[in-house]
CSV table of C-alpha atoms in Angstrom, one decimal:
chain,number,residue,atom,x,y,z
A,196,UNK,CA,-76.8,-1.5,7.5
A,197,UNK,CA,-73.5,-2.2,5.7
A,198,UNK,CA,-70.4,-0.6,7.4
A,199,UNK,CA,-68.8,2.4,5.7
A,200,UNK,CA,-65.1,2.2,4.8
A,201,UNK,CA,-63.5,4.8,7.0
A,202,UNK,CA,-60.1,6.5,6.9
A,203,UNK,CA,-58.8,8.6,9.8
A,204,UNK,CA,-56.3,11.4,9.5
A,205,UNK,CA,-54.7,12.9,12.6
A,206,UNK,CA,-52.2,15.7,13.1
A,207,UNK,CA,-51.7,19.2,14.5
A,208,UNK,CA,-53.3,22.3,13.1
A,209,UNK,CA,-51.3,23.4,10.0
A,210,UNK,CA,-49.7,20.0,9.4
A,211,UNK,CA,-51.6,19.4,6.2
A,212,UNK,CA,-54.4,17.0,7.3
A,213,UNK,CA,-57.0,18.5,4.9
A,214,UNK,CA,-54.5,18.4,2.0
A,215,UNK,CA,-53.7,14.7,2.8
A,216,UNK,CA,-57.4,13.9,2.8
A,217,UNK,CA,-58.0,15.6,-0.5
A,218,UNK,CA,-55.1,13.6,-2.0
A,219,UNK,CA,-56.4,10.4,-0.5
A,220,UNK,CA,-60.0,11.0,-1.9
A,221,UNK,CA,-58.6,11.7,-5.3
A,222,UNK,CA,-56.4,8.6,-5.3
A,223,UNK,CA,-59.4,6.4,-4.4
A,224,UNK,CA,-61.5,7.8,-7.3
A,225,UNK,CA,-64.7,7.3,-5.3
A,226,UNK,CA,-67.6,9.6,-5.5
A,227,UNK,CA,-70.2,10.2,-2.8
A,228,UNK,CA,-67.6,10.7,0.0
A,229,UNK,CA,-68.3,12.4,3.4
A,230,UNK,CA,-65.9,14.1,5.7
A,231,UNK,CA,-66.3,14.5,9.5
A,232,UNK,CA,-64.1,17.4,10.6
A,233,UNK,CA,-63.2,17.6,14.3
A,234,UNK,CA,-60.8,20.5,13.5
A,235,UNK,CA,-61.3,22.9,10.6
A,236,UNK,CA,-58.0,23.2,8.7
A,237,UNK,CA,-56.3,26.2,7.1
A,238,UNK,CA,-57.4,24.9,3.7
A,239,UNK,CA,-60.7,23.8,2.4
A,240,UNK,CA,-61.2,20.1,1.3
A,241,UNK,CA,-62.2,19.3,-2.2
A,242,UNK,CA,-65.8,18.4,-1.3
A,243,UNK,CA,-69.1,20.3,-1.4
A,244,UNK,CA,-70.2,21.9,1.8
A,245,UNK,CA,-73.1,19.4,2.2
A,246,UNK,CA,-70.6,16.6,2.5
A,247,UNK,CA,-68.6,18.2,5.2
A,248,UNK,CA,-69.8,17.9,8.8
A,249,UNK,CA,-67.9,19.8,11.5
A,250,UNK,CA,-67.8,18.9,15.2
A,251,UNK,CA,-65.7,19.8,18.2
A,252,UNK,CA,-63.8,17.4,20.5
A,253,UNK,CA,-64.9,19.6,23.4
A,254,UNK,CA,-68.6,18.8,22.7
A,255,UNK,CA,-70.5,16.1,24.6
A,256,UNK,CA,-69.4,12.8,23.0
A,257,UNK,CA,-72.9,11.3,23.2
A,258,UNK,CA,-74.2,14.3,21.3
A,259,UNK,CA,-71.5,14.0,18.6
A,260,UNK,CA,-72.3,10.3,18.2
A,261,UNK,CA,-76.0,11.0,17.8
A,262,UNK,CA,-75.4,13.7,15.1
A,263,UNK,CA,-72.9,11.5,13.2
A,264,UNK,CA,-75.3,8.5,13.2
A,265,UNK,CA,-78.1,10.7,12.0
A,266,UNK,CA,-76.0,11.9,9.1
A,267,UNK,CA,-75.0,8.4,8.1
A,268,UNK,CA,-78.6,7.1,8.4
A,269,UNK,CA,-80.0,9.9,6.2
A,270,UNK,CA,-77.4,9.5,3.4
A,271,UNK,CA,-75.7,6.6,1.6
A,272,UNK,CA,-72.0,7.4,1.5
A,273,UNK,CA,-69.5,5.0,-0.1
A,274,UNK,CA,-66.6,6.3,1.9
A,275,UNK,CA,-66.0,8.3,5.1
A,276,UNK,CA,-62.9,10.4,6.1
A,277,UNK,CA,-62.4,11.7,9.6
A,278,UNK,CA,-60.2,14.6,10.3
A,279,UNK,CA,-59.3,14.3,14.0
A,280,UNK,CA,-58.2,17.1,16.2
A,281,UNK,CA,-54.4,17.2,17.0
A,282,UNK,CA,-55.2,17.8,20.7
A,283,UNK,CA,-58.0,15.3,20.9
A,284,UNK,CA,-57.0,12.3,23.0
A,285,UNK,CA,-57.1,8.7,21.7
A,286,UNK,CA,-59.5,7.9,24.5
A,287,UNK,CA,-62.0,10.4,23.2
A,288,UNK,CA,-61.5,9.2,19.6
A,289,UNK,CA,-62.2,5.6,20.7
A,290,UNK,CA,-65.2,6.6,22.7
A,291,UNK,CA,-66.8,8.4,19.8
A,292,UNK,CA,-65.7,6.3,16.8
A,293,UNK,CA,-65.3,2.8,18.3
A,294,UNK,CA,-67.1,2.3,21.6
A,295,UNK,CA,-70.4,3.7,20.5
A,296,UNK,CA,-73.3,3.1,18.0
A,297,UNK,CA,-71.3,5.1,15.5
A,298,UNK,CA,-68.5,2.5,15.8
A,299,UNK,CA,-71.0,-0.2,14.7
A,300,UNK,CA,-71.4,1.7,11.4
A,301,UNK,CA,-67.8,2.3,10.6
A,302,UNK,CA,-65.2,0.0,9.1
A,303,UNK,CA,-61.9,1.8,9.9
A,304,UNK,CA,-59.5,0.8,7.1
A,305,UNK,CA,-56.5,3.0,8.1
A,306,UNK,CA,-55.3,5.7,10.4
A,307,UNK,CA,-52.8,8.3,9.2
A,308,UNK,CA,-50.8,10.9,11.1
A,309,UNK,CA,-49.6,14.0,9.2
A,310,UNK,CA,-46.4,15.8,10.4
A,311,UNK,CA,-43.1,17.2,9.2
A,312,UNK,CA,-39.4,17.2,10.5
A,313,UNK,CA,-39.5,20.8,11.7
A,314,UNK,CA,-42.7,20.3,13.8
A,315,UNK,CA,-41.2,17.1,15.3
A,316,UNK,CA,-38.0,18.9,16.4
A,317,UNK,CA,-39.4,22.2,17.5
A,318,UNK,CA,-42.9,21.5,18.9
A,319,UNK,CA,-43.6,17.8,19.6
A,320,UNK,CA,-41.4,17.6,22.7
A,321,UNK,CA,-43.4,20.4,24.4
A,322,UNK,CA,-47.0,19.4,23.6
A,323,UNK,CA,-47.5,16.6,26.2
A,324,UNK,CA,-48.5,13.0,25.6
A,325,UNK,CA,-51.5,13.4,23.2
A,326,UNK,CA,-49.5,14.1,19.9
A,327,UNK,CA,-47.1,11.2,20.6
A,328,UNK,CA,-50.0,8.9,21.5
A,329,UNK,CA,-51.6,9.8,18.2
A,330,UNK,CA,-48.4,9.1,16.3
A,331,UNK,CA,-48.0,5.7,17.8
A,332,UNK,CA,-51.7,4.9,17.4
A,333,UNK,CA,-51.6,5.5,13.6
A,334,UNK,CA,-50.9,2.8,11.0
A,335,UNK,CA,-49.0,5.2,8.7
A,336,UNK,CA,-47.2,8.5,9.4
A,337,UNK,CA,-47.0,11.0,6.5
A,338,UNK,CA,-43.8,13.0,6.8
A,339,UNK,CA,-44.1,16.1,4.7
A,340,UNK,CA,-41.2,18.3,3.7
A,341,UNK,CA,-39.0,15.2,3.8
A,342,UNK,CA,-36.1,15.7,1.4
A,343,UNK,CA,-33.2,14.1,3.4
A,344,UNK,CA,-32.2,10.5,4.1
A,345,UNK,CA,-31.6,11.6,7.7
A,346,UNK,CA,-35.4,12.0,8.1
A,347,UNK,CA,-35.5,8.3,8.6
A,348,UNK,CA,-34.3,8.9,12.2
A,349,UNK,CA,-37.8,10.1,13.1
A,350,UNK,CA,-39.2,6.6,12.6
A,351,UNK,CA,-37.9,5.8,16.1
A,352,UNK,CA,-41.0,7.6,17.5
A,353,UNK,CA,-43.2,4.8,16.1
A,354,UNK,CA,-41.0,1.9,15.0
A,355,UNK,CA,-43.9,-0.4,14.4
A,356,UNK,CA,-45.7,1.9,11.9
A,357,UNK,CA,-45.2,2.7,8.3
A,358,UNK,CA,-43.6,6.0,7.5
A,359,UNK,CA,-44.0,7.8,4.1
A,360,UNK,CA,-41.7,10.7,3.4
A,361,UNK,CA,-42.6,13.2,0.6
A,362,UNK,CA,-41.6,16.7,-0.4
A,363,UNK,CA,-45.3,17.8,-0.2
A,364,UNK,CA,-48.2,16.2,1.4
A,365,UNK,CA,-50.1,16.3,-1.9
A,366,UNK,CA,-47.7,13.7,-3.2
A,367,UNK,CA,-48.0,11.2,-0.3
A,368,UNK,CA,-50.1,8.7,-2.3
A,369,UNK,CA,-47.3,8.4,-4.9
A,370,UNK,CA,-44.3,8.4,-2.5
A,371,UNK,CA,-42.5,5.2,-1.3
A,372,UNK,CA,-42.4,4.3,2.3
A,373,UNK,CA,-39.1,5.1,4.2
A,374,UNK,CA,-40.1,2.4,6.7
A,375,UNK,CA,-42.7,-0.3,6.4
A,376,UNK,CA,-44.7,-1.6,9.3
A,377,UNK,CA,-43.1,-4.6,11.0
A,378,UNK,CA,-44.6,-8.0,10.4
A,379,UNK,CA,-46.4,-9.6,13.3
A,380,UNK,CA,-43.9,-12.5,13.7
A,381,UNK,CA,-43.2,-12.1,17.4
A,382,UNK,CA,-46.2,-14.2,18.7
A,383,UNK,CA,-45.0,-17.1,16.5
A,384,UNK,CA,-41.4,-16.7,17.5
A,385,UNK,CA,-42.4,-16.7,21.2
A,386,UNK,CA,-44.5,-19.8,20.6
A,387,UNK,CA,-41.5,-21.6,19.0
A,388,UNK,CA,-39.2,-20.5,21.9
A,389,UNK,CA,-41.8,-21.7,24.4
A,390,UNK,CA,-42.0,-25.1,22.8
A,391,UNK,CA,-38.2,-25.3,22.6
A,392,UNK,CA,-37.6,-24.4,26.2
A,393,UNK,CA,-40.4,-26.7,27.2
A,394,UNK,CA,-38.6,-29.6,25.6
A,395,UNK,CA,-35.3,-28.6,27.1
A,396,UNK,CA,-36.8,-28.3,30.6
A,397,UNK,CA,-38.5,-31.7,30.1
A,398,UNK,CA,-35.2,-33.3,29.1
A,399,UNK,CA,-33.2,-31.4,31.8
A,400,UNK,CA,-35.4,-30.9,34.9
A,401,UNK,CA,-32.4,-29.4,36.8
A,402,UNK,CA,-32.4,-26.5,34.3
A,403,UNK,CA,-36.0,-25.5,35.2
A,404,UNK,CA,-35.2,-25.8,38.9
A,405,UNK,CA,-32.2,-23.5,38.6
A,406,UNK,CA,-34.2,-21.1,36.4
A,407,UNK,CA,-37.0,-21.0,38.9
A,408,UNK,CA,-34.5,-20.3,41.8
A,409,UNK,CA,-33.0,-17.4,39.9
A,410,UNK,CA,-36.4,-16.0,39.1
A,411,UNK,CA,-37.5,-16.2,42.7
A,412,UNK,CA,-34.3,-14.5,43.7
A,413,UNK,CA,-34.7,-11.7,41.2
A,414,UNK,CA,-38.5,-10.9,41.1
A,415,UNK,CA,-38.7,-9.3,44.6
A,416,UNK,CA,-35.8,-6.9,43.7
A,417,UNK,CA,-37.4,-6.3,40.3
A,418,UNK,CA,-40.6,-5.2,42.1
A,419,UNK,CA,-38.6,-3.0,44.4
A,420,UNK,CA,-36.7,-1.4,41.5
A,421,UNK,CA,-39.8,-0.8,39.4
A,422,UNK,CA,-41.7,0.5,42.5
A,423,UNK,CA,-38.9,3.1,43.1
A,424,UNK,CA,-38.8,4.0,39.4
A,425,UNK,CA,-42.6,4.6,39.4
A,426,UNK,CA,-42.3,6.7,42.6
A,427,UNK,CA,-39.6,8.8,41.0
A,428,UNK,CA,-41.5,9.1,37.7
A,429,UNK,CA,-44.9,10.1,39.2
A,430,UNK,CA,-44.1,11.9,42.4
A,431,UNK,CA,-40.6,13.3,42.2
A,432,UNK,CA,-40.7,17.0,41.5
A,433,UNK,CA,-38.4,18.0,38.6
A,434,UNK,CA,-38.0,21.4,40.4
A,435,UNK,CA,-36.6,19.8,43.5
A,436,UNK,CA,-34.4,17.5,41.6
A,437,UNK,CA,-32.9,20.4,39.7
A,438,UNK,CA,-32.6,22.4,42.9
A,439,UNK,CA,-30.7,19.8,45.0
A,440,UNK,CA,-28.8,17.9,42.3
A,441,UNK,CA,-28.1,20.1,39.3
A,442,UNK,CA,-26.7,23.1,41.2
A,443,UNK,CA,-24.1,21.3,43.3
A,444,UNK,CA,-22.2,18.4,41.7
A,445,UNK,CA,-20.4,17.5,44.9
A,446,UNK,CA,-23.7,17.4,46.8
A,447,UNK,CA,-25.2,15.3,44.0
A,448,UNK,CA,-22.5,12.6,44.1
A,449,UNK,CA,-22.4,12.7,47.9
A,450,UNK,CA,-26.2,12.2,48.1
A,451,UNK,CA,-26.0,9.4,45.6
A,452,UNK,CA,-23.5,7.5,47.8
A,453,UNK,CA,-25.6,8.0,50.9
A,454,UNK,CA,-28.7,6.8,49.0
A,455,UNK,CA,-26.8,3.8,47.7
A,456,UNK,CA,-25.7,2.8,51.2
A,457,UNK,CA,-29.2,3.0,52.7
A,458,UNK,CA,-31.4,1.7,49.9
A,459,UNK,CA,-31.6,-2.1,49.3
A,460,UNK,CA,-31.3,-1.8,45.5
A,461,UNK,CA,-29.4,-4.7,43.9
A,462,UNK,CA,-28.4,-5.1,40.3
A,463,UNK,CA,-31.8,-6.8,39.5
A,464,UNK,CA,-33.5,-3.5,40.2
A,465,UNK,CA,-31.4,-0.6,39.2
A,466,UNK,CA,-31.9,-0.5,35.4
A,467,UNK,CA,-35.5,0.7,35.5
A,468,UNK,CA,-34.5,3.2,38.1
A,469,UNK,CA,-31.7,4.6,35.8
A,470,UNK,CA,-34.3,5.3,33.1
A,471,UNK,CA,-36.7,7.0,35.5
A,472,UNK,CA,-34.0,9.2,37.0
A,473,UNK,CA,-32.8,10.4,33.6
A,474,UNK,CA,-36.3,11.1,32.4
A,475,UNK,CA,-37.1,13.1,35.6
A,476,UNK,CA,-34.2,15.6,35.1
A,477,UNK,CA,-31.3,14.2,37.0
A,478,UNK,CA,-28.0,14.7,35.2
A,479,UNK,CA,-27.2,11.5,33.3
A,480,UNK,CA,-23.7,11.3,34.9
A,481,UNK,CA,-25.2,11.3,38.4
A,482,UNK,CA,-28.0,8.9,37.5
A,483,UNK,CA,-25.5,6.4,36.0
A,484,UNK,CA,-23.1,6.8,39.0
A,485,UNK,CA,-26.0,6.1,41.5
A,486,UNK,CA,-27.2,3.0,39.6
A,487,UNK,CA,-23.7,1.7,39.3
A,488,UNK,CA,-22.8,2.0,43.0
A,489,UNK,CA,-26.2,0.9,44.3
A,490,UNK,CA,-25.6,-2.9,43.8
A,491,UNK,CA,-22.1,-2.5,45.4
A,492,UNK,CA,-22.9,-0.3,48.4
A,493,UNK,CA,-26.3,-1.9,49.1
A,494,UNK,CA,-26.4,-2.7,52.9
A,495,UNK,CA,-27.5,-6.2,52.2
A,496,UNK,CA,-24.6,-6.7,49.8
A,497,UNK,CA,-22.1,-5.3,52.3
A,498,UNK,CA,-23.3,-7.6,55.0
A,499,UNK,CA,-23.2,-10.7,52.7
A,500,UNK,CA,-19.7,-9.7,51.6
A,501,UNK,CA,-18.6,-9.5,55.3
A,502,UNK,CA,-20.3,-12.8,56.0
A,503,UNK,CA,-18.5,-14.5,53.1
A,504,UNK,CA,-15.1,-12.9,53.6
A,505,UNK,CA,-14.7,-11.9,57.3
A,506,UNK,CA,-11.0,-12.4,57.2
A,507,UNK,CA,-10.3,-10.8,53.8
A,508,UNK,CA,-10.1,-7.0,54.4
A,509,UNK,CA,-8.8,-6.5,50.9
A,510,UNK,CA,-12.1,-7.7,49.5
A,511,UNK,CA,-14.2,-6.1,52.2
A,512,UNK,CA,-12.8,-2.7,51.5
A,513,UNK,CA,-11.7,-3.3,47.9
A,514,UNK,CA,-15.1,-4.1,46.5
A,515,UNK,CA,-16.9,-0.9,47.6
A,516,UNK,CA,-13.9,1.5,47.2
A,517,UNK,CA,-12.8,0.2,43.7
A,518,UNK,CA,-16.5,0.0,42.7
A,519,UNK,CA,-17.0,3.7,43.5
A,520,UNK,CA,-13.9,4.6,41.6
A,521,UNK,CA,-14.9,2.6,38.6
A,522,UNK,CA,-18.5,4.0,38.7
A,523,UNK,CA,-17.3,7.6,38.9
A,524,UNK,CA,-14.9,7.1,35.9
A,525,UNK,CA,-17.4,5.2,33.7
A,526,UNK,CA,-20.3,7.6,34.6
A,527,UNK,CA,-18.2,10.6,33.5
A,528,UNK,CA,-17.4,9.0,30.2
A,529,UNK,CA,-20.7,7.2,29.4
A,530,UNK,CA,-23.2,9.4,31.2
A,531,UNK,CA,-23.5,11.9,28.2
A,532,UNK,CA,-24.0,9.0,25.9
A,533,UNK,CA,-27.1,7.6,27.7
A,534,UNK,CA,-29.3,9.1,25.0
A,535,UNK,CA,-27.1,7.8,22.2
A,536,UNK,CA,-25.0,10.9,21.4
A,537,UNK,CA,-22.1,12.5,23.2
A,538,UNK,CA,-22.5,16.1,22.2
A,539,UNK,CA,-26.2,16.6,22.2
A,540,UNK,CA,-29.5,14.8,22.5
A,541,UNK,CA,-32.4,16.5,20.7
A,542,UNK,CA,-35.5,16.9,22.9
A,543,UNK,CA,-37.7,15.1,20.4
A,544,UNK,CA,-35.5,12.1,20.6
A,545,UNK,CA,-36.0,11.8,24.3
A,546,UNK,CA,-39.6,10.8,23.4
A,547,UNK,CA,-38.2,7.6,21.8
A,548,UNK,CA,-37.4,6.4,25.4
A,549,UNK,CA,-41.0,6.8,26.5
A,550,UNK,CA,-42.3,3.3,26.5
A,551,UNK,CA,-45.7,4.1,28.0
A,552,UNK,CA,-48.0,7.0,27.8
A,553,UNK,CA,-50.3,6.0,30.7
A,554,UNK,CA,-50.6,8.9,33.1
A,555,UNK,CA,-53.9,8.0,34.9
A,556,UNK,CA,-53.4,4.4,36.0
A,557,UNK,CA,-52.1,5.3,39.4
A,558,UNK,CA,-49.1,3.8,41.3
A,559,UNK,CA,-50.1,0.2,41.2
A,560,UNK,CA,-51.3,0.4,37.6
A,561,UNK,CA,-47.9,1.7,36.5
A,562,UNK,CA,-46.1,-0.8,38.7
A,563,UNK,CA,-48.0,-3.6,37.1
A,564,UNK,CA,-47.4,-2.2,33.6
A,565,UNK,CA,-43.7,-1.8,34.1
A,566,UNK,CA,-43.2,-5.2,35.8
A,567,UNK,CA,-45.0,-7.1,33.1
A,568,UNK,CA,-43.0,-5.3,30.4
A,569,UNK,CA,-39.7,-6.2,32.0
A,570,UNK,CA,-40.5,-9.7,33.3
A,571,UNK,CA,-40.0,-11.4,29.9
A,572,UNK,CA,-36.5,-10.0,29.7
A,573,UNK,CA,-35.8,-11.2,33.2
A,574,UNK,CA,-37.0,-14.7,32.3
A,575,UNK,CA,-34.8,-14.8,29.2
A,576,UNK,CA,-31.8,-13.8,31.3
A,577,UNK,CA,-32.6,-16.4,34.0
A,578,UNK,CA,-32.9,-19.2,31.4
A,579,UNK,CA,-29.5,-18.3,29.8
A,580,UNK,CA,-27.9,-17.8,33.2
A,581,UNK,CA,-29.0,-21.2,34.6
A,582,UNK,CA,-28.0,-23.0,31.4
A,583,UNK,CA,-24.5,-21.6,31.6
A,584,UNK,CA,-24.2,-22.5,35.3
A,585,UNK,CA,-25.4,-26.0,34.5
A,586,UNK,CA,-23.1,-26.7,31.6
A,587,UNK,CA,-20.0,-24.6,32.2
A,588,UNK,CA,-17.1,-27.0,32.8
A,589,UNK,CA,-15.9,-27.0,36.4
A,590,UNK,CA,-12.3,-27.9,35.3
A,591,UNK,CA,-12.2,-24.7,33.2
A,592,UNK,CA,-11.8,-22.5,36.3
A,593,UNK,CA,-9.0,-24.5,37.7
A,594,UNK,CA,-7.0,-24.5,34.5
A,595,UNK,CA,-7.4,-20.8,34.1
A,596,UNK,CA,-6.3,-20.1,37.7
A,597,UNK,CA,-2.8,-21.5,36.8
A,598,UNK,CA,-2.3,-19.0,33.9
A,599,UNK,CA,-1.7,-15.8,35.9
A,600,UNK,CA,-3.8,-13.0,37.3
A,601,UNK,CA,-4.7,-11.3,33.9
A,602,UNK,CA,-6.3,-14.4,32.5
A,603,UNK,CA,-8.0,-15.1,35.8
A,604,UNK,CA,-9.4,-11.6,35.9
A,605,UNK,CA,-10.9,-11.9,32.4
A,606,UNK,CA,-12.2,-15.4,33.1
A,607,UNK,CA,-13.9,-14.3,36.3
A,608,UNK,CA,-15.5,-11.4,34.5
A,609,UNK,CA,-16.9,-13.7,31.8
A,610,UNK,CA,-18.1,-16.0,34.5
A,611,UNK,CA,-19.8,-13.2,36.4
A,612,UNK,CA,-21.5,-12.0,33.1
A,613,UNK,CA,-22.7,-15.5,32.3
A,614,UNK,CA,-24.0,-16.8,35.7
A,615,UNK,CA,-25.9,-13.5,36.4
A,616,UNK,CA,-26.0,-14.0,40.2
A,617,UNK,CA,-27.8,-11.3,42.2
A,618,UNK,CA,-25.4,-9.0,44.0
A,619,UNK,CA,-27.0,-9.8,47.3
A,620,UNK,CA,-25.8,-13.4,46.9
A,621,UNK,CA,-22.7,-13.3,44.7
A,622,UNK,CA,-20.3,-13.1,47.6
A,623,UNK,CA,-21.5,-16.4,48.9
A,624,UNK,CA,-20.9,-18.0,45.5
A,625,UNK,CA,-17.5,-16.3,45.1
A,626,UNK,CA,-16.4,-17.8,48.5
A,627,UNK,CA,-16.5,-21.2,46.9
A,628,UNK,CA,-13.8,-20.1,44.4
A,629,UNK,CA,-11.4,-18.9,47.1
A,630,UNK,CA,-9.4,-22.1,47.1
A,631,UNK,CA,-8.6,-22.1,43.4
A,632,UNK,CA,-8.9,-18.4,42.3
A,633,UNK,CA,-6.6,-15.6,43.6
A,634,UNK,CA,-8.1,-12.5,45.2
A,635,UNK,CA,-7.8,-10.3,42.1
A,636,UNK,CA,-10.1,-12.7,40.2
A,637,UNK,CA,-12.5,-12.8,43.1
A,638,UNK,CA,-12.6,-9.1,43.2
A,639,UNK,CA,-13.2,-8.9,39.4
A,640,UNK,CA,-16.1,-11.3,39.8
A,641,UNK,CA,-17.6,-9.2,42.7
A,642,UNK,CA,-17.2,-5.8,40.9
A,643,UNK,CA,-18.1,-6.7,37.3
A,644,UNK,CA,-21.0,-9.0,37.9
A,645,UNK,CA,-23.3,-6.6,39.6
A,646,UNK,CA,-22.6,-3.9,36.9
A,647,UNK,CA,-23.1,-6.1,33.8
A,648,UNK,CA,-24.5,-9.6,33.4
A,649,UNK,CA,-26.8,-11.3,31.0
A,650,UNK,CA,-30.1,-10.2,32.5
A,651,UNK,CA,-29.0,-6.6,32.9
A,652,UNK,CA,-27.6,-6.6,29.4
A,653,UNK,CA,-31.0,-7.7,28.0
A,654,UNK,CA,-32.7,-4.9,30.1
A,655,UNK,CA,-30.2,-2.3,28.9
A,656,UNK,CA,-30.7,-3.2,25.3
A,657,UNK,CA,-34.5,-2.9,25.8
A,658,UNK,CA,-34.5,0.5,27.5
A,659,UNK,CA,-31.5,2.4,26.1
A,660,UNK,CA,-29.9,3.0,22.7
A,661,UNK,CA,-27.6,0.3,21.5
A,662,UNK,CA,-24.7,2.8,21.1
A,663,UNK,CA,-24.8,3.6,24.8
A,664,UNK,CA,-25.0,-0.1,25.8
A,665,UNK,CA,-22.0,-0.8,23.6
A,666,UNK,CA,-19.8,2.0,25.0
A,667,UNK,CA,-20.9,1.3,28.6
A,668,UNK,CA,-20.1,-2.4,28.3
A,669,UNK,CA,-16.6,-1.8,26.8
A,670,UNK,CA,-15.9,0.8,29.5
A,671,UNK,CA,-16.8,-1.6,32.2
A,672,UNK,CA,-14.6,-4.3,30.8
A,673,UNK,CA,-11.6,-2.0,30.4
A,674,UNK,CA,-12.1,-0.2,33.7
A,675,UNK,CA,-12.6,-3.4,35.8
A,676,UNK,CA,-9.6,-5.0,34.1
A,677,UNK,CA,-7.3,-2.1,34.8
A,678,UNK,CA,-8.3,-1.7,38.5
A,679,UNK,CA,-8.0,-5.4,39.2
A,680,UNK,CA,-4.6,-5.6,37.4
A,681,UNK,CA,-3.4,-2.6,39.5
A,682,UNK,CA,-4.7,-4.5,42.6
A,683,UNK,CA,-2.6,-7.5,41.5
A,684,UNK,CA,0.5,-5.4,41.2
A,685,UNK,CA,0.0,-3.8,44.6
A,686,UNK,CA,-0.8,-7.1,46.2
A,687,UNK,CA,2.2,-8.8,44.7
A,688,UNK,CA,0.2,-11.4,42.6
A,689,UNK,CA,1.9,-12.9,39.5
A,690,UNK,CA,0.5,-11.5,36.2
């Protein structure tokens, strides 16, 4: 039996699914069309009753498949439209329409989702994961009542899909897309990059050795960070979080310091934790403060700093104290901007930060999912970091050290960003500079590096809005510079 061309329309009750189907059928100009309705709309489709078959997503899937197959066997339809229920899960849809004998009879051409700006802003954030999963599952989103150029902001919910904005759903077949689906160029780009780096590694074996060393150093802490983020995401009670952290700012910051001093979280692990904390209800200021001080107050970091500088109390005490001061100031300014806006962050837009909708994979399933998603960015950061360590001129540091504390501070911040050393080991590296770099430069290296380097910058750009990453980066540069310059003035170092 020849497969039937099939079009699927999803959306919540009242969104205009039936109207969209009617417009689609009319635009195709095909007779002998059948409609499977898994939700009866508020309007009637432009088809005779004998061509409309109604089912419920709550019925037994095997029974639905049997009935659908029987209908298609007994009639010769040239086209099939499916009106899917707005609360029906994607898993149920695939079980009925793809992973069954019915799926062998259907040739699904396109999947649409019908919605409008008002529904996105007022209802979508409070309806759970199913509507969002349907939006991201669809090839094209039909955005009705769209009369404003600002409506393009909603495309962030499904950036890889085509979005069509129209004043009325009846006009969607004539409207121009406000965003077209992205081309599938990534696999080819990754292949080219893999070949390029393969050649570089072949020509420079030292590079691959250093990259492997950085990766081996970072992966355990990545696993630790993603593990903690999954625990926070799946098991932390939003009620308890609000009870203990929202009502008492002093307690919140005090608890953050205690947790940072007792948990072995380095800079390789804190970025995923920051995202999970903000998504679970902790105030963005407190979340950012905790993730900034963690790689500085980490007990392993404190021990390694003592091991590297046992006779330099200004570094032993200056690193954690100045780090906490810097973290508090930056978190107060940048915390409200985590979601991309200073004054407000619409609830619907928080959904743009939801990278995964998997709720039933368990702890290890989510751990694997998050780790595999972040691992490529860690690899890119490691490759860039090792390359800079390998080819950065050694004489550069010595020449800069003769130019005064201000240039030294900026130079060591750039070096910390480029080499991307884990905060548990950066003090050992910094000790090798002690003979040529004054203490303010060493301190800038030890404070700025754990807060912002190449690998963390790549992760931040992947997980948070670019506006936040930009403001956060500038704030760190300015804040670290001011604190280290003040340290130079107090310590009597030449500027």
